[in-house]
Amino acid sequence: MLTVGIALGLASPAWAQEGEPIQPRPERLYFNPGALLGSARVVSLGGAYVGIAEGAAGFPSNLAALAHRGPALDKDWDLGVTLSWLDLPFTSGRARDVDNDGRADEGQDRRQLLGGLMLQYKRFGIGFALRNSVVAYCATATCAGDTERIRVSLTQSVLAGAVSFGQDDFILALGIYAAQASFRLSSGGDDWRYGDTGVAIDMLYRPHGRPWRLGVTVRPEVIADWRRDGEQPPVLAGRTLFGAVVSPAVLSLGASWRLGEGAERYNRLSPASRRQLIIDGDALPVPEEEPRDAPAGRWLISAQVDLLSSVDNAVPLRSFASTADEEFVGHTTTFAPRLGVEHDTVPGMIRLRAGVYAEPSPFDGRPPRPHITGGFEVFVLRYWEDWSISASFDLASRYSNVGLSIGFWR
């Protein structure tokens, strides 16, 4: 795992003669990756997608999806887009607990966005994805207006490339992974910015003629230091800012299996892949072409475990709230097991999905929070592409997330 950047390890803030600090606090603000965010399919399967890695929806989960050509692809290039919005529409602000600390959130106007864009050409793929979390905290007890609220924006992004080898059975991806943050008053004004980068390495093994896949992803720990703008003071709305933002390292191991008639076609080659093998396959065997609608197993099972590294001297986002208690988080290694199931209930028309996962808490003494997920996908029409509508839900104690999306039927 890779650690990039050096935190401002000050024992205590330095203060100017008039009493205003001239150095930030030594603690690091913790970027909690625990909330499940993704496309309707990813959420429905409980986030167990590292071992599937298909399409634009799979790109943020496993960068190897950039060079993973779909079984129906018949041209040398392909383009994919994904966008998700986490809004928690059925849980009131007084009751919801996004941070998984066991109590109602103190933040206001919270939202999270996930987006990705990918382009494939033959064996190669490139793409960009980002995850952004925005929340506002009252910096004073009265919280009279926007001038007394601090807007916190945390962003994780990756710019990556991938290449497939052999019969598209092994895919390797490499990306530049970044953690960024900005703070400002909700009323507007200057931004206090943080940022740094690391290297992400992902891979997928999908042997031709086998009904299973294996995936591995590595996200580095990134410590994003404060980028002082000139004589910018480390104070916002009367509160001293932190020296850095830290995003923990995450190692994910995933596997998926197809069951049912034709399960051995799970990793079949696309027409574009077969054509490339014939032209420049380096003496590799070329599998026989199969009908596009040939069965490939009606059941899909996916399992995954995420390992989140410990971090030092980190505090939660809620530390910005005027009523927040001092508390350190993330100083132990945690695990997040995931399991998802998909069934082609009406082949070519309807798919049903369900999943479970345990969300670890970075707070001391808090047990993992179990989640139940599910959803469906319905084919709508064929116009230029095959279009579908998908829905998903993610339910847990003091947490809910319901999503709806329109996309391509694959």
mmCIF file of C-alpha atoms in Angstrom:
data_model
loop_
_atom_site.group_PDB
_atom_site.id
_atom_site.type_symbol
_atom_site.label_atom_id
_atom_site.label_comp_id
_atom_site.label_asym_id
_atom_site.label_seq_id
_atom_site.Cartn_x
_atom_site.Cartn_y
_atom_site.Cartn_z
ATOM 1 C CA MET A 1 0.000 0.000 0.000
ATOM 2 C CA LEU A 2 1.220 3.482 -0.796
ATOM 3 C CA THR A 3 1.196 6.514 1.443
ATOM 4 C CA VAL A 4 1.659 9.852 -0.276
ATOM 5 C CA GLY A 5 2.157 13.205 1.407
ATOM 6 C CA ILE A 6 3.306 14.291 4.867
ATOM 7 C CA ALA A 7 0.880 15.659 7.463
ATOM 8 C CA LEU A 8 1.632 18.831 9.340
ATOM 9 C CA GLY A 9 2.635 17.099 12.535
ATOM 10 C CA LEU A 10 2.480 20.021 14.927
ATOM 11 C CA ALA A 11 2.067 19.380 18.603
ATOM 12 C CA SER A 12 -0.261 22.383 18.883
ATOM 13 C CA PRO A 13 -1.281 25.318 16.666
ATOM 14 C CA ALA A 14 1.052 28.293 16.660
ATOM 15 C CA TRP A 15 -0.626 31.542 17.647
ATOM 16 C CA ALA A 16 -0.014 35.127 16.565
ATOM 17 C CA GLN A 17 0.396 37.841 19.154
ATOM 18 C CA GLU A 18 -3.208 38.960 18.792
ATOM 19 C CA GLY A 19 -4.470 35.450 19.609
ATOM 20 C CA GLU A 20 -5.322 34.172 16.108
ATOM 21 C CA PRO A 21 -3.606 30.865 15.136
ATOM 22 C CA ILE A 22 -1.068 31.004 12.316
ATOM 23 C CA GLN A 23 -0.791 27.223 11.876
ATOM 24 C CA PRO A 24 -3.587 24.643 11.404
ATOM 25 C CA ARG A 25 -4.491 21.991 13.918
ATOM 26 C CA PRO A 26 -2.245 18.878 13.744
ATOM 27 C CA GLU A 27 -5.147 16.428 13.330
ATOM 28 C CA ARG A 28 -6.191 15.025 9.964
ATOM 29 C CA LEU A 29 -9.804 15.045 8.779
ATOM 30 C CA TYR A 30 -11.011 11.500 7.995
ATOM 31 C CA PHE A 31 -12.569 10.714 4.610
ATOM 32 C CA ASN A 32 -14.905 7.819 5.444
ATOM 33 C CA PRO A 33 -15.260 5.445 2.439
ATOM 34 C CA GLY A 34 -17.878 3.307 4.203
ATOM 35 C CA ALA A 35 -21.064 4.594 2.533
ATOM 36 C CA LEU A 36 -21.978 2.453 -0.486
ATOM 37 C CA LEU A 37 -22.212 4.607 -3.592
ATOM 38 C CA GLY A 38 -22.573 3.403 -7.158
ATOM 39 C CA SER A 39 -24.925 2.546 -9.982
ATOM 40 C CA ALA A 40 -28.247 0.825 -9.326
ATOM 41 C CA ARG A 41 -26.677 -2.556 -10.135
ATOM 42 C CA VAL A 42 -23.691 -2.031 -7.831
ATOM 43 C CA VAL A 43 -25.904 -0.934 -4.920
ATOM 44 C CA SER A 44 -28.401 -3.778 -5.507
ATOM 45 C CA LEU A 45 -25.572 -6.329 -5.233
ATOM 46 C CA GLY A 46 -24.355 -4.891 -1.926
ATOM 47 C CA GLY A 47 -21.287 -3.358 -3.559
ATOM 48 C CA ALA A 48 -19.843 -6.803 -4.418
ATOM 49 C CA TYR A 49 -18.619 -5.709 -7.848
ATOM 50 C CA VAL A 50 -14.806 -6.037 -7.835
ATOM 51 C CA GLY A 51 -15.133 -9.613 -9.165
ATOM 52 C CA ILE A 52 -17.603 -8.564 -11.916
ATOM 53 C CA ALA A 53 -16.029 -5.349 -13.279
ATOM 54 C CA GLU A 54 -18.372 -4.751 -16.206
ATOM 55 C CA GLY A 55 -19.089 -1.485 -18.003
ATOM 56 C CA ALA A 56 -18.974 2.095 -16.818
ATOM 57 C CA ALA A 57 -20.858 1.090 -13.664
ATOM 58 C CA GLY A 58 -17.985 -1.203 -12.699
ATOM 59 C CA PHE A 59 -15.187 1.276 -13.427
ATOM 60 C CA PRO A 60 -15.240 3.044 -10.005
ATOM 61 C CA SER A 61 -15.254 -0.385 -8.293
ATOM 62 C CA ASN A 62 -12.511 -2.000 -10.412
ATOM 63 C CA LEU A 63 -10.425 -0.039 -12.929
ATOM 64 C CA ALA A 64 -10.001 -3.237 -14.979
ATOM 65 C CA ALA A 65 -13.530 -2.598 -16.302
ATOM 66 C CA LEU A 66 -11.930 -0.006 -18.612
ATOM 67 C CA ALA A 67 -10.572 -2.759 -20.899
ATOM 68 C CA HIS A 68 -13.310 -5.337 -20.234
ATOM 69 C CA ARG A 69 -15.182 -5.665 -23.525
ATOM 70 C CA GLY A 70 -18.825 -6.680 -23.346
ATOM 71 C CA PRO A 71 -19.868 -9.987 -24.982
ATOM 72 C CA ALA A 72 -22.024 -8.194 -27.595
ATOM 73 C CA LEU A 73 -19.468 -5.546 -28.620
ATOM 74 C CA ASP A 74 -18.966 -5.730 -32.399
ATOM 75 C CA LYS A 75 -16.894 -2.586 -33.005
ATOM 76 C CA ASP A 76 -13.346 -1.613 -32.074
ATOM 77 C CA TRP A 77 -14.402 1.138 -29.649
ATOM 78 C CA ASP A 78 -16.985 1.732 -26.939
ATOM 79 C CA LEU A 79 -18.011 4.609 -24.674
ATOM 80 C CA GLY A 80 -19.563 4.444 -21.210
ATOM 81 C CA VAL A 81 -20.897 6.911 -18.630
ATOM 82 C CA THR A 82 -22.153 6.476 -15.059
ATOM 83 C CA LEU A 83 -23.631 8.967 -12.571
ATOM 84 C CA SER A 84 -25.053 8.320 -9.096
ATOM 85 C CA TRP A 85 -26.480 10.624 -6.426
ATOM 86 C CA LEU A 86 -26.773 9.612 -2.778
ATOM 87 C CA ASP A 87 -29.628 11.637 -1.268
ATOM 88 C CA LEU A 88 -31.149 9.450 1.480
ATOM 89 C CA PRO A 89 -34.692 10.554 0.607
ATOM 90 C CA PHE A 90 -36.619 8.497 3.171
ATOM 91 C CA THR A 91 -34.635 9.301 6.301
ATOM 92 C CA SER A 92 -35.036 12.653 8.027
ATOM 93 C CA GLY A 93 -31.989 14.709 8.921
ATOM 94 C CA ARG A 94 -32.718 14.202 12.622
ATOM 95 C CA ALA A 95 -32.703 10.410 12.297
ATOM 96 C CA ARG A 96 -30.100 9.554 9.665
ATOM 97 C CA ASP A 97 -26.615 8.342 10.540
ATOM 98 C CA VAL A 98 -24.424 8.383 7.421
ATOM 99 C CA ASP A 99 -21.193 8.386 9.462
ATOM 100 C CA ASN A 100 -22.222 5.195 11.309
ATOM 101 C CA ASP A 101 -21.331 6.626 14.710
ATOM 102 C CA GLY A 102 -24.585 5.627 16.413
ATOM 103 C CA ARG A 103 -26.173 9.077 16.597
ATOM 104 C CA ALA A 104 -27.969 11.539 14.358
ATOM 105 C CA ASP A 105 -25.805 13.468 11.916
ATOM 106 C CA GLU A 106 -24.936 17.053 12.818
ATOM 107 C CA GLY A 107 -24.280 18.049 9.231
ATOM 108 C CA GLN A 108 -26.735 19.962 7.043
ATOM 109 C CA ASP A 109 -27.408 19.878 3.302
ATOM 110 C CA ARG A 110 -25.451 16.649 2.834
ATOM 111 C CA ARG A 111 -25.054 15.038 -0.598
ATOM 112 C CA GLN A 112 -22.724 12.595 -2.355
ATOM 113 C CA LEU A 113 -22.112 12.207 -6.087
ATOM 114 C CA LEU A 114 -20.313 9.544 -8.112
ATOM 115 C CA GLY A 115 -19.489 9.927 -11.794
ATOM 116 C CA GLY A 116 -17.363 8.152 -14.365
ATOM 117 C CA LEU A 117 -16.484 8.340 -18.072
ATOM 118 C CA MET A 118 -14.658 5.597 -19.978
ATOM 119 C CA LEU A 119 -13.468 4.981 -23.552
ATOM 120 C CA GLN A 120 -12.389 1.611 -24.970
ATOM 121 C CA TYR A 121 -10.362 1.001 -28.120
ATOM 122 C CA LYS A 122 -9.487 -2.610 -28.936
ATOM 123 C CA ARG A 123 -7.495 -4.011 -25.982
ATOM 124 C CA PHE A 124 -7.104 -0.631 -24.287
ATOM 125 C CA GLY A 125 -9.281 1.557 -22.130
ATOM 126 C CA ILE A 126 -8.973 4.916 -20.386
ATOM 127 C CA GLY A 127 -11.302 6.695 -18.010
ATOM 128 C CA PHE A 128 -11.893 9.201 -15.244
ATOM 129 C CA ALA A 129 -14.091 8.835 -12.158
ATOM 130 C CA LEU A 130 -14.755 10.928 -9.062
ATOM 131 C CA ARG A 131 -16.659 10.690 -5.810
ATOM 132 C CA ASN A 132 -17.662 13.933 -4.102
ATOM 133 C CA SER A 133 -19.164 14.449 -0.656
ATOM 134 C CA VAL A 134 -20.499 17.852 0.436
ATOM 135 C CA VAL A 135 -21.849 18.742 3.884
ATOM 136 C CA ALA A 136 -22.317 21.959 5.884
ATOM 137 C CA TYR A 137 -21.729 22.316 9.631
ATOM 138 C CA CYS A 138 -22.797 25.015 12.065
ATOM 139 C CA ALA A 139 -19.626 26.667 13.373
ATOM 140 C CA THR A 140 -21.491 28.477 16.180
ATOM 141 C CA ALA A 141 -24.193 27.502 18.638
ATOM 142 C CA THR A 142 -26.647 30.031 17.199
ATOM 143 C CA CYS A 143 -26.005 29.104 13.531
ATOM 144 C CA ALA A 144 -27.760 32.303 12.534
ATOM 145 C CA GLY A 145 -26.984 32.170 8.813
ATOM 146 C CA ASP A 146 -24.667 31.024 6.038
ATOM 147 C CA THR A 147 -21.844 33.169 7.427
ATOM 148 C CA GLU A 148 -21.794 30.855 10.477
ATOM 149 C CA ARG A 149 -21.818 27.606 8.487
ATOM 150 C CA ILE A 150 -18.731 25.850 7.093
ATOM 151 C CA ARG A 151 -19.178 24.010 3.789
ATOM 152 C CA VAL A 152 -16.926 20.931 3.543
ATOM 153 C CA SER A 153 -16.301 19.309 0.148
ATOM 154 C CA LEU A 154 -14.308 16.037 -0.047
ATOM 155 C CA THR A 155 -13.396 14.488 -3.418
ATOM 156 C CA GLN A 156 -11.726 11.208 -4.391
ATOM 157 C CA SER A 157 -10.866 10.900 -8.090
ATOM 158 C CA VAL A 158 -8.907 8.595 -10.373
ATOM 159 C CA LEU A 159 -7.504 8.906 -13.898
ATOM 160 C CA ALA A 160 -6.684 5.424 -15.178
ATOM 161 C CA GLY A 161 -5.788 3.212 -18.097
ATOM 162 C CA ALA A 162 -6.140 -0.548 -18.613
ATOM 163 C CA VAL A 163 -5.096 -3.240 -21.086
ATOM 164 C CA SER A 164 -6.300 -6.810 -21.653
ATOM 165 C CA PHE A 165 -4.039 -9.762 -22.482
ATOM 166 C CA GLY A 166 -4.468 -13.107 -24.250
ATOM 167 C CA GLN A 167 -8.099 -13.989 -24.915
ATOM 168 C CA ASP A 168 -9.140 -10.990 -22.803
ATOM 169 C CA ASP A 169 -8.677 -13.322 -19.846
ATOM 170 C CA PHE A 170 -6.360 -11.079 -17.822
ATOM 171 C CA ILE A 171 -6.828 -7.311 -17.458
ATOM 172 C CA LEU A 172 -4.417 -4.990 -15.663
ATOM 173 C CA ALA A 173 -5.191 -1.363 -14.771
ATOM 174 C CA LEU A 174 -3.130 1.478 -13.354
ATOM 175 C CA GLY A 175 -4.443 4.812 -12.130
ATOM 176 C CA ILE A 176 -3.464 8.083 -10.478
ATOM 177 C CA TYR A 177 -5.628 8.315 -7.382
ATOM 178 C CA ALA A 178 -6.246 11.709 -5.739
ATOM 179 C CA ALA A 179 -7.809 12.958 -2.513
ATOM 180 C CA GLN A 180 -8.875 16.588 -2.400
ATOM 181 C CA ALA A 181 -10.823 18.780 -0.003
ATOM 182 C CA SER A 182 -12.030 22.366 0.181
ATOM 183 C CA PHE A 183 -13.573 24.442 2.956
ATOM 184 C CA ARG A 184 -15.422 27.754 2.754
ATOM 185 C CA LEU A 185 -18.336 29.619 4.252
ATOM 186 C CA SER A 186 -21.747 28.542 2.971
ATOM 187 C CA SER A 187 -22.306 32.192 2.022
ATOM 188 C CA GLY A 188 -19.363 32.018 -0.409
ATOM 189 C CA GLY A 189 -15.872 33.493 -0.465
ATOM 190 C CA ASP A 190 -12.380 32.018 -0.631
ATOM 191 C CA ASP A 191 -11.689 28.275 -0.491
ATOM 192 C CA TRP A 192 -9.172 26.597 1.824
ATOM 193 C CA ARG A 193 -7.834 23.693 -0.279
ATOM 194 C CA TYR A 194 -6.105 20.363 0.405
ATOM 195 C CA GLY A 195 -4.811 17.719 -2.020
ATOM 196 C CA ASP A 196 -2.372 14.926 -2.868
ATOM 197 C CA THR A 197 -2.142 11.778 -5.016
ATOM 198 C CA GLY A 198 -1.180 8.093 -4.998
ATOM 199 C CA VAL A 199 -1.122 5.097 -7.358
ATOM 200 C CA ALA A 200 -3.998 2.602 -7.709
ATOM 201 C CA ILE A 201 -3.479 -0.896 -9.169
ATOM 202 C CA ASP A 202 -6.408 -3.155 -10.151
ATOM 203 C CA MET A 203 -6.747 -6.439 -12.008
ATOM 204 C CA LEU A 204 -9.334 -8.952 -13.234
ATOM 205 C CA TYR A 205 -8.890 -12.609 -14.198
ATOM 206 C CA ARG A 206 -11.685 -14.025 -16.401
ATOM 207 C CA PRO A 207 -10.566 -17.327 -17.970
ATOM 208 C CA HIS A 208 -12.328 -18.180 -21.210
ATOM 209 C CA GLY A 209 -14.682 -21.154 -20.917
ATOM 210 C CA ARG A 210 -14.928 -20.908 -17.111
ATOM 211 C CA PRO A 211 -17.991 -19.738 -15.128
ATOM 212 C CA TRP A 212 -16.060 -17.546 -12.660
ATOM 213 C CA ARG A 213 -13.923 -14.420 -12.311
ATOM 214 C CA LEU A 214 -11.469 -13.051 -9.746
ATOM 215 C CA GLY A 215 -10.767 -9.369 -9.085
ATOM 216 C CA VAL A 216 -8.308 -7.430 -6.925
ATOM 217 C CA THR A 217 -8.197 -3.684 -6.321
ATOM 218 C CA VAL A 218 -5.697 -1.599 -4.345
ATOM 219 C CA ARG A 219 -6.460 1.984 -3.322
ATOM 220 C CA PRO A 220 -3.562 3.837 -1.647
ATOM 221 C CA GLU A 221 -3.688 5.824 1.538
ATOM 222 C CA VAL A 222 -3.512 9.492 0.599
ATOM 223 C CA ILE A 223 -2.697 12.273 3.041
ATOM 224 C CA ALA A 224 -3.717 15.584 1.475
ATOM 225 C CA ASP A 225 -1.953 18.539 3.111
ATOM 226 C CA TRP A 226 -3.289 22.079 3.297
ATOM 227 C CA ARG A 227 -2.265 24.173 0.293
ATOM 228 C CA ARG A 228 -1.978 27.606 1.827
ATOM 229 C CA ASP A 229 -2.847 30.424 -0.581
ATOM 230 C CA GLY A 230 -0.412 33.241 0.187
ATOM 231 C CA GLU A 231 -1.000 34.599 3.699
ATOM 232 C CA GLN A 232 -4.270 32.713 4.081
ATOM 233 C CA PRO A 233 -4.954 32.113 7.818
ATOM 234 C CA PRO A 234 -5.972 28.619 9.028
ATOM 235 C CA VAL A 235 -9.218 30.004 10.479
ATOM 236 C CA LEU A 236 -12.736 29.862 9.049
ATOM 237 C CA ALA A 237 -15.854 31.157 10.839
ATOM 238 C CA GLY A 238 -13.800 31.396 14.026
ATOM 239 C CA ARG A 239 -12.726 27.742 13.913
ATOM 240 C CA THR A 240 -9.168 26.520 13.338
ATOM 241 C CA LEU A 241 -8.830 24.229 10.316
ATOM 242 C CA PHE A 242 -6.988 20.903 10.205
ATOM 243 C CA GLY A 243 -3.493 20.267 8.837
ATOM 244 C CA ALA A 244 -4.505 17.521 6.376
ATOM 245 C CA VAL A 245 -7.250 15.248 5.060
ATOM 246 C CA VAL A 246 -6.607 11.497 5.082
ATOM 247 C CA SER A 247 -8.192 8.775 2.930
ATOM 248 C CA PRO A 248 -7.428 5.224 4.176
ATOM 249 C CA ALA A 249 -5.915 2.535 1.966
ATOM 250 C CA VAL A 250 -8.410 -0.092 0.775
ATOM 251 C CA LEU A 251 -7.603 -3.600 -0.475
ATOM 252 C CA SER A 252 -10.557 -5.452 -2.063
ATOM 253 C CA LEU A 253 -10.747 -9.104 -3.118
ATOM 254 C CA GLY A 254 -13.748 -10.250 -5.141
ATOM 255 C CA ALA A 255 -15.051 -13.282 -7.005
ATOM 256 C CA SER A 256 -18.157 -13.976 -9.083
ATOM 257 C CA TRP A 257 -19.764 -17.156 -10.429
ATOM 258 C CA ARG A 258 -22.392 -17.916 -13.070
ATOM 259 C CA LEU A 259 -24.764 -20.825 -12.474
ATOM 260 C CA GLY A 260 -27.254 -22.489 -14.782
ATOM 261 C CA GLU A 261 -27.407 -23.456 -18.445
ATOM 262 C CA GLY A 262 -24.524 -21.986 -20.442
ATOM 263 C CA ALA A 263 -22.625 -20.729 -17.373
ATOM 264 C CA GLU A 264 -19.381 -21.567 -19.162
ATOM 265 C CA ARG A 265 -20.135 -18.648 -21.520
ATOM 266 C CA TYR A 266 -19.743 -16.120 -18.685
ATOM 267 C CA ASN A 267 -16.371 -15.004 -20.077
ATOM 268 C CA ARG A 268 -17.100 -15.469 -23.777
ATOM 269 C CA LEU A 269 -15.358 -13.217 -26.252
ATOM 270 C CA SER A 270 -17.121 -10.388 -28.028
ATOM 271 C CA PRO A 271 -17.208 -10.301 -31.844
ATOM 272 C CA ALA A 272 -14.671 -7.438 -31.703
ATOM 273 C CA SER A 273 -12.302 -9.543 -29.561
ATOM 274 C CA ARG A 274 -12.569 -12.536 -31.925
ATOM 275 C CA ARG A 275 -11.855 -10.337 -34.924
ATOM 276 C CA GLN A 276 -8.739 -8.916 -33.267
ATOM 277 C CA LEU A 277 -7.505 -12.405 -32.352
ATOM 278 C CA ILE A 278 -7.859 -13.506 -35.969
ATOM 279 C CA ILE A 279 -5.905 -10.481 -37.241
ATOM 280 C CA ASP A 280 -3.106 -10.290 -34.658
ATOM 281 C CA GLY A 281 -3.719 -12.980 -32.065
ATOM 282 C CA ASP A 282 -0.092 -14.215 -31.886
ATOM 283 C CA ALA A 283 -1.119 -17.828 -32.582
ATOM 284 C CA LEU A 284 -3.720 -17.828 -29.772
ATOM 285 C CA PRO A 285 -6.700 -20.135 -30.396
ATOM 286 C CA VAL A 286 -9.834 -18.357 -31.600
ATOM 287 C CA PRO A 287 -13.045 -19.670 -29.980
ATOM 288 C CA GLU A 288 -16.037 -20.413 -32.182
ATOM 289 C CA GLU A 289 -18.514 -17.596 -32.601
ATOM 290 C CA GLU A 290 -21.703 -18.008 -30.571
ATOM 291 C CA PRO A 291 -25.154 -16.443 -31.004
ATOM 292 C CA ARG A 292 -25.633 -13.176 -29.142
ATOM 293 C CA ASP A 293 -28.666 -14.538 -27.282
ATOM 294 C CA ALA A 294 -27.013 -17.837 -26.251
ATOM 295 C CA PRO A 295 -27.724 -18.545 -22.542
ATOM 296 C CA ALA A 296 -24.873 -17.715 -20.160
ATOM 297 C CA GLY A 297 -26.267 -18.866 -16.811
ATOM 298 C CA ARG A 298 -29.332 -17.238 -15.260
ATOM 299 C CA TRP A 299 -27.795 -16.928 -11.774
ATOM 300 C CA LEU A 300 -24.902 -14.634 -10.862
ATOM 301 C CA ILE A 301 -23.332 -14.769 -7.382
ATOM 302 C CA SER A 302 -20.692 -12.261 -6.297
ATOM 303 C CA ALA A 303 -18.684 -12.128 -3.050
ATOM 304 C CA GLN A 304 -16.175 -9.554 -1.868
ATOM 305 C CA VAL A 305 -14.235 -8.454 1.192
ATOM 306 C CA ASP A 306 -12.755 -4.972 1.686
ATOM 307 C CA LEU A 307 -9.835 -4.333 4.036
ATOM 308 C CA LEU A 308 -9.625 -0.715 5.238
ATOM 309 C CA SER A 309 -6.294 0.313 6.697
ATOM 310 C CA SER A 310 -5.832 2.173 9.962
ATOM 311 C CA VAL A 311 -4.808 5.837 9.945
ATOM 312 C CA ASP A 312 -3.091 8.041 12.504
ATOM 313 C CA ASN A 313 -4.298 11.193 14.227
ATOM 314 C CA ALA A 314 -7.621 11.387 12.341
ATOM 315 C CA VAL A 315 -10.877 13.039 13.420
ATOM 316 C CA PRO A 316 -14.372 12.766 11.856
ATOM 317 C CA LEU A 317 -16.069 15.363 9.683
ATOM 318 C CA ARG A 318 -18.455 16.241 12.482
ATOM 319 C CA SER A 319 -15.497 17.864 14.311
ATOM 320 C CA PHE A 320 -16.493 21.061 12.493
ATOM 321 C CA ALA A 321 -19.813 21.212 14.346
ATOM 322 C CA SER A 322 -19.981 23.638 17.261
ATOM 323 C CA THR A 323 -21.334 20.904 19.563
ATOM 324 C CA ALA A 324 -18.880 18.181 18.480
ATOM 325 C CA ASP A 325 -16.779 16.300 21.039
ATOM 326 C CA GLU A 326 -13.089 15.647 20.428
ATOM 327 C CA GLU A 327 -12.716 12.064 19.164
ATOM 328 C CA PHE A 328 -10.134 10.165 17.111
ATOM 329 C CA VAL A 329 -11.269 7.655 14.478
ATOM 330 C CA GLY A 330 -9.888 5.100 12.039
ATOM 331 C CA HIS A 331 -6.950 3.884 14.148
ATOM 332 C CA THR A 332 -7.837 0.176 13.710
ATOM 333 C CA THR A 333 -7.986 -1.989 10.586
ATOM 334 C CA THR A 334 -11.556 -2.926 9.603
ATOM 335 C CA PHE A 335 -13.235 -5.392 7.217
ATOM 336 C CA ALA A 336 -16.343 -5.066 5.036
ATOM 337 C CA PRO A 337 -17.741 -8.391 3.701
ATOM 338 C CA ARG A 338 -20.225 -8.198 0.800
ATOM 339 C CA LEU A 339 -22.466 -10.700 -1.003
ATOM 340 C CA GLY A 340 -24.787 -10.190 -3.975
ATOM 341 C CA VAL A 341 -27.082 -12.319 -6.170
ATOM 342 C CA GLU A 342 -28.607 -11.555 -9.579
ATOM 343 C CA HIS A 343 -31.199 -13.623 -11.469
ATOM 344 C CA ASP A 344 -32.386 -13.318 -15.074
ATOM 345 C CA THR A 345 -35.997 -13.881 -14.092
ATOM 346 C CA VAL A 346 -37.326 -13.280 -17.605
ATOM 347 C CA PRO A 347 -34.305 -13.633 -19.937
ATOM 348 C CA GLY A 348 -33.854 -10.509 -22.018
ATOM 349 C CA MET A 349 -36.581 -8.639 -20.096
ATOM 350 C CA ILE A 350 -36.322 -8.649 -16.277
ATOM 351 C CA ARG A 351 -33.485 -9.122 -13.767
ATOM 352 C CA LEU A 352 -33.881 -9.243 -9.990
ATOM 353 C CA ARG A 353 -31.053 -8.504 -7.543
ATOM 354 C CA ALA A 354 -30.375 -8.748 -3.808
ATOM 355 C CA GLY A 355 -27.400 -8.333 -1.514
ATOM 356 C CA VAL A 356 -26.061 -7.869 2.003
ATOM 357 C CA TYR A 357 -22.964 -6.239 3.463
ATOM 358 C CA ALA A 358 -21.533 -5.159 6.799
ATOM 359 C CA GLU A 359 -20.452 -1.510 6.998
ATOM 360 C CA PRO A 360 -17.534 -1.049 9.421
ATOM 361 C CA SER A 361 -17.475 2.003 11.666
ATOM 362 C CA PRO A 362 -14.294 4.054 12.167
ATOM 363 C CA PHE A 363 -15.530 5.013 15.655
ATOM 364 C CA ASP A 364 -14.339 3.146 18.735
ATOM 365 C CA GLY A 365 -16.817 0.680 20.207
ATOM 366 C CA ARG A 366 -19.192 0.762 17.247
ATOM 367 C CA PRO A 367 -19.990 -2.672 15.718
ATOM 368 C CA PRO A 368 -20.368 -3.130 11.945
ATOM 369 C CA ARG A 369 -23.791 -2.083 10.671
ATOM 370 C CA PRO A 370 -25.609 -4.734 8.561
ATOM 371 C CA HIS A 371 -27.267 -3.604 5.312
ATOM 372 C CA ILE A 372 -29.866 -5.254 3.093
ATOM 373 C CA THR A 373 -29.872 -4.253 -0.581
ATOM 374 C CA GLY A 374 -31.879 -5.144 -3.656
ATOM 375 C CA GLY A 375 -33.398 -3.962 -6.903
ATOM 376 C CA PHE A 376 -34.448 -4.833 -10.423
ATOM 377 C CA GLU A 377 -33.776 -4.010 -14.074
ATOM 378 C CA VAL A 378 -36.434 -3.963 -16.812
ATOM 379 C CA PHE A 379 -35.849 -3.843 -20.569
ATOM 380 C CA VAL A 380 -37.762 -0.889 -22.086
ATOM 381 C CA LEU A 381 -37.091 -0.556 -25.828
ATOM 382 C CA ARG A 382 -34.565 -0.922 -28.629
ATOM 383 C CA TYR A 383 -33.659 2.367 -30.289
ATOM 384 C CA TRP A 384 -30.013 2.774 -31.369
ATOM 385 C CA GLU A 385 -29.205 0.728 -28.238
ATOM 386 C CA ASP A 386 -31.129 -1.567 -25.888
ATOM 387 C CA TRP A 387 -32.497 0.656 -23.099
ATOM 388 C CA SER A 388 -33.500 -0.342 -19.582
ATOM 389 C CA ILE A 389 -34.716 1.135 -16.293
ATOM 390 C CA SER A 390 -33.071 0.044 -13.021
ATOM 391 C CA ALA A 391 -33.998 0.633 -9.392
ATOM 392 C CA SER A 392 -32.112 -0.107 -6.163
ATOM 393 C CA PHE A 393 -32.439 0.223 -2.402
ATOM 394 C CA ASP A 394 -30.000 0.052 0.523
ATOM 395 C CA LEU A 395 -31.539 -0.215 4.009
ATOM 396 C CA ALA A 396 -29.929 -0.278 7.458
ATOM 397 C CA SER A 397 -30.484 1.118 10.935
ATOM 398 C CA ARG A 398 -30.891 4.921 10.611
ATOM 399 C CA TYR A 399 -29.946 4.767 6.943
ATOM 400 C CA SER A 400 -31.738 4.416 3.615
ATOM 401 C CA ASN A 401 -30.844 4.971 -0.011
ATOM 402 C CA VAL A 402 -33.162 4.485 -2.977
ATOM 403 C CA GLY A 403 -31.981 4.939 -6.553
ATOM 404 C CA LEU A 404 -33.456 4.948 -10.065
ATOM 405 C CA SER A 405 -31.466 5.029 -13.297
ATOM 406 C CA ILE A 406 -31.830 4.742 -17.064
ATOM 407 C CA GLY A 407 -29.127 2.978 -19.043
ATOM 408 C CA PHE A 408 -28.198 0.281 -21.554
ATOM 409 C CA TRP A 409 -29.378 -3.318 -21.263
ATOM 410 C CA ARG A 410 -26.295 -5.572 -21.371
#
